[in-house]
Amino acid sequence: MVKRYCIALDNYDVYPGGTVTGQVFLEINERTKARAVRLSLVGKEKVYITRSNGQGKTSSTYCAKRKFVDEQVTLLGLPKGTFLEKGRQYSFPLSFSLPRDCLPSCGHNVGNRIVYEIKSWVDRPMKLDLKCRAELRTCSKLDARFM
């Protein structure tokens, strides 16, 4: 069904207030009915806290999740009954601006973390959507006055 569906960013490391740019590439092996090709930028955090009674015998774990960046755009809106053609290569430019006060990403592949993702999906009627994603890293700018 999908020969290639990926997001290629020009730079995977971005500063707060910076712009994320790149391309979404899509190539399919068979004619596919679609409503749209969409794109989103999501910034989210996940935190785990474990409390113990001090004896080490019982503990409680709490989890909290929050999205602090959630932007979405439509790359290609299609009229009802439109198909993406077999063998055709689609390419869509992308550009998102990060908020100036966004938190630096951290904790990849561990429990507590802050993550920023670019996600793309082909919205297909009455079928599972085709999806791809790319993770980017944000880092704080160092202030040379404090070095």
mmCIF file of C-alpha atoms in Angstrom:
data_model
loop_
_atom_site.group_PDB
_atom_site.id
_atom_site.type_symbol
_atom_site.label_atom_id
_atom_site.label_comp_id
_atom_site.label_asym_id
_atom_site.label_seq_id
_atom_site.Cartn_x
_atom_site.Cartn_y
_atom_site.Cartn_z
ATOM 1 C CA MET A 1 0.000 0.000 0.000
ATOM 2 C CA VAL A 2 2.581 2.598 1.099
ATOM 3 C CA LYS A 3 5.895 2.574 -0.702
ATOM 4 C CA ARG A 4 7.286 5.600 1.170
ATOM 5 C CA TYR A 5 5.776 7.934 3.740
ATOM 6 C CA CYS A 6 8.198 9.995 5.800
ATOM 7 C CA ILE A 7 8.988 13.387 7.254
ATOM 8 C CA ALA A 8 12.424 14.844 6.542
ATOM 9 C CA LEU A 9 13.308 17.862 8.681
ATOM 10 C CA ASP A 10 15.990 20.334 7.639
ATOM 11 C CA ASN A 11 17.221 20.422 11.236
ATOM 12 C CA TYR A 12 16.197 18.090 14.069
ATOM 13 C CA ASP A 13 17.596 20.448 16.756
ATOM 14 C CA VAL A 14 15.612 23.683 17.168
ATOM 15 C CA TYR A 15 15.770 26.564 19.657
ATOM 16 C CA PRO A 16 12.678 28.042 21.342
ATOM 17 C CA GLY A 17 11.159 30.619 18.994
ATOM 18 C CA GLY A 18 12.837 28.917 16.026
ATOM 19 C CA THR A 19 11.205 27.556 12.897
ATOM 20 C CA VAL A 20 10.938 23.872 12.030
ATOM 21 C CA THR A 21 11.126 23.302 8.266
ATOM 22 C CA GLY A 22 11.266 20.274 6.031
ATOM 23 C CA GLN A 23 9.277 18.073 3.661
ATOM 24 C CA VAL A 24 6.664 15.328 3.865
ATOM 25 C CA PHE A 25 7.145 12.625 1.216
ATOM 26 C CA LEU A 26 4.396 10.210 0.186
ATOM 27 C CA GLU A 27 4.413 7.488 -2.471
ATOM 28 C CA ILE A 28 1.815 4.721 -2.604
ATOM 29 C CA ASN A 29 1.611 1.394 -4.450
ATOM 30 C CA GLU A 30 -2.126 1.412 -5.135
ATOM 31 C CA ARG A 31 -4.854 3.922 -5.826
ATOM 32 C CA THR A 32 -6.082 5.188 -2.428
ATOM 33 C CA LYS A 33 -9.234 7.113 -1.586
ATOM 34 C CA ALA A 34 -8.420 10.054 0.709
ATOM 35 C CA ARG A 35 -10.017 13.145 2.219
ATOM 36 C CA ALA A 36 -6.837 15.034 3.125
ATOM 37 C CA VAL A 37 -3.166 14.936 4.044
ATOM 38 C CA ARG A 38 -2.678 16.609 7.407
ATOM 39 C CA LEU A 39 0.254 17.681 9.573
ATOM 40 C CA SER A 40 0.631 18.595 13.240
ATOM 41 C CA LEU A 41 3.256 19.828 15.674
ATOM 42 C CA VAL A 42 2.766 18.448 19.197
ATOM 43 C CA GLY A 43 4.734 19.273 22.331
ATOM 44 C CA LYS A 44 3.891 17.131 25.352
ATOM 45 C CA GLU A 45 5.176 16.123 28.733
ATOM 46 C CA LYS A 46 4.701 12.958 30.750
ATOM 47 C CA VAL A 47 5.620 12.748 34.429
ATOM 48 C CA TYR A 48 5.641 9.774 36.814
ATOM 49 C CA ILE A 49 5.843 10.217 40.586
ATOM 50 C CA THR A 50 6.188 7.258 42.934
ATOM 51 C CA ARG A 51 5.449 7.695 46.640
ATOM 52 C CA SER A 52 6.576 5.195 49.207
ATOM 53 C CA ASN A 53 5.392 4.780 52.808
ATOM 54 C CA GLY A 54 9.009 4.869 53.966
ATOM 55 C CA GLN A 55 9.108 1.179 54.830
ATOM 56 C CA GLY A 56 9.588 0.163 51.197
ATOM 57 C CA LYS A 57 6.627 -2.204 51.368
ATOM 58 C CA THR A 58 3.915 -0.169 49.650
ATOM 59 C CA SER A 59 4.099 2.555 47.096
ATOM 60 C CA SER A 60 1.786 4.472 44.785
ATOM 61 C CA THR A 61 2.671 5.682 41.313
ATOM 62 C CA TYR A 62 0.958 8.681 39.761
ATOM 63 C CA CYS A 63 1.134 9.740 36.129
ATOM 64 C CA ALA A 64 0.328 13.126 34.579
ATOM 65 C CA LYS A 65 0.279 14.086 30.899
ATOM 66 C CA ARG A 66 -0.074 17.499 29.291
ATOM 67 C CA LYS A 67 0.073 18.942 25.769
ATOM 68 C CA PHE A 68 1.489 22.443 25.652
ATOM 69 C CA VAL A 69 1.908 22.808 21.883
ATOM 70 C CA ASP A 70 -0.722 21.487 19.477
ATOM 71 C CA GLU A 71 -0.872 23.012 15.999
ATOM 72 C CA GLN A 72 -2.448 21.395 12.950
ATOM 73 C CA VAL A 73 -2.540 22.252 9.240
ATOM 74 C CA THR A 74 -3.996 20.611 6.147
ATOM 75 C CA LEU A 75 -1.330 20.041 3.487
ATOM 76 C CA LEU A 76 -3.736 18.774 0.846
ATOM 77 C CA GLY A 77 -7.527 19.003 1.086
ATOM 78 C CA LEU A 78 -9.338 16.758 -1.373
ATOM 79 C CA PRO A 79 -12.915 16.857 -2.690
ATOM 80 C CA LYS A 80 -15.175 13.938 -1.760
ATOM 81 C CA GLY A 81 -14.417 10.800 -3.771
ATOM 82 C CA THR A 82 -10.843 11.814 -4.701
ATOM 83 C CA PHE A 83 -8.053 9.249 -4.976
ATOM 84 C CA LEU A 84 -4.302 9.503 -4.494
ATOM 85 C CA GLU A 85 -2.838 7.951 -7.628
ATOM 86 C CA LYS A 86 -0.711 4.826 -7.685
ATOM 87 C CA GLY A 87 3.012 5.443 -8.255
ATOM 88 C CA ARG A 88 2.749 9.233 -7.978
ATOM 89 C CA GLN A 89 5.252 10.901 -5.651
ATOM 90 C CA TYR A 90 3.788 13.608 -3.442
ATOM 91 C CA SER A 91 5.959 16.146 -1.647
ATOM 92 C CA PHE A 92 4.693 18.817 0.745
ATOM 93 C CA PRO A 93 6.810 21.556 2.362
ATOM 94 C CA LEU A 94 6.312 22.078 6.097
ATOM 95 C CA SER A 95 7.006 24.979 8.408
ATOM 96 C CA PHE A 96 6.091 25.482 12.079
ATOM 97 C CA SER A 97 7.272 28.147 14.519
ATOM 98 C CA LEU A 98 8.001 27.004 18.056
ATOM 99 C CA PRO A 99 6.826 29.234 20.917
ATOM 100 C CA ARG A 100 9.571 31.411 22.429
ATOM 101 C CA ASP A 101 8.865 29.993 25.881
ATOM 102 C CA CYS A 102 8.773 26.289 24.970
ATOM 103 C CA LEU A 103 10.517 23.903 27.312
ATOM 104 C CA PRO A 104 13.668 22.063 26.233
ATOM 105 C CA SER A 105 13.074 18.431 25.290
ATOM 106 C CA CYS A 106 14.462 15.828 27.663
ATOM 107 C CA GLY A 107 14.165 12.272 28.912
ATOM 108 C CA HIS A 108 13.871 10.462 25.592
ATOM 109 C CA ASN A 109 13.108 6.752 26.072
ATOM 110 C CA VAL A 110 12.589 7.062 29.846
ATOM 111 C CA GLY A 111 9.514 7.603 32.039
ATOM 112 C CA ASN A 112 9.589 11.379 32.649
ATOM 113 C CA ARG A 113 9.987 13.311 29.424
ATOM 114 C CA ILE A 114 9.258 16.364 27.299
ATOM 115 C CA VAL A 115 8.891 15.566 23.598
ATOM 116 C CA TYR A 116 8.155 17.496 20.401
ATOM 117 C CA GLU A 117 6.839 15.608 17.360
ATOM 118 C CA ILE A 118 5.825 16.397 13.821
ATOM 119 C CA LYS A 119 3.064 14.003 12.748
ATOM 120 C CA SER A 120 1.506 13.528 9.343
ATOM 121 C CA TRP A 121 -1.450 11.387 8.327
ATOM 122 C CA VAL A 122 -3.542 10.629 5.266
ATOM 123 C CA ASP A 123 -7.186 10.930 6.302
ATOM 124 C CA ARG A 124 -8.933 7.979 4.607
ATOM 125 C CA PRO A 125 -12.709 7.471 4.803
ATOM 126 C CA MET A 126 -13.796 4.226 6.498
ATOM 127 C CA LYS A 127 -10.201 2.934 6.765
ATOM 128 C CA LEU A 128 -7.249 3.297 9.085
ATOM 129 C CA ASP A 129 -5.281 6.458 8.374
ATOM 130 C CA LEU A 130 -1.740 6.215 6.994
ATOM 131 C CA LYS A 131 0.651 7.789 9.541
ATOM 132 C CA CYS A 132 4.252 8.871 9.980
ATOM 133 C CA ARG A 133 6.110 10.957 12.534
ATOM 134 C CA ALA A 134 9.434 12.604 13.289
ATOM 135 C CA GLU A 135 10.747 13.679 16.666
ATOM 136 C CA LEU A 136 12.708 16.886 17.101
ATOM 137 C CA ARG A 137 14.798 18.211 19.959
ATOM 138 C CA THR A 138 14.578 21.649 21.478
ATOM 139 C CA CYS A 139 17.432 23.059 23.474
ATOM 140 C CA SER A 140 17.876 26.232 25.486
ATOM 141 C CA LYS A 141 20.144 28.952 24.212
ATOM 142 C CA LEU A 142 23.105 29.490 26.500
ATOM 143 C CA ASP A 143 23.609 32.992 27.786
ATOM 144 C CA ALA A 144 27.310 33.869 27.374
ATOM 145 C CA ARG A 145 27.075 36.330 30.299
ATOM 146 C CA PHE A 146 26.835 33.391 32.705
ATOM 147 C CA MET A 147 29.721 31.334 31.326
#
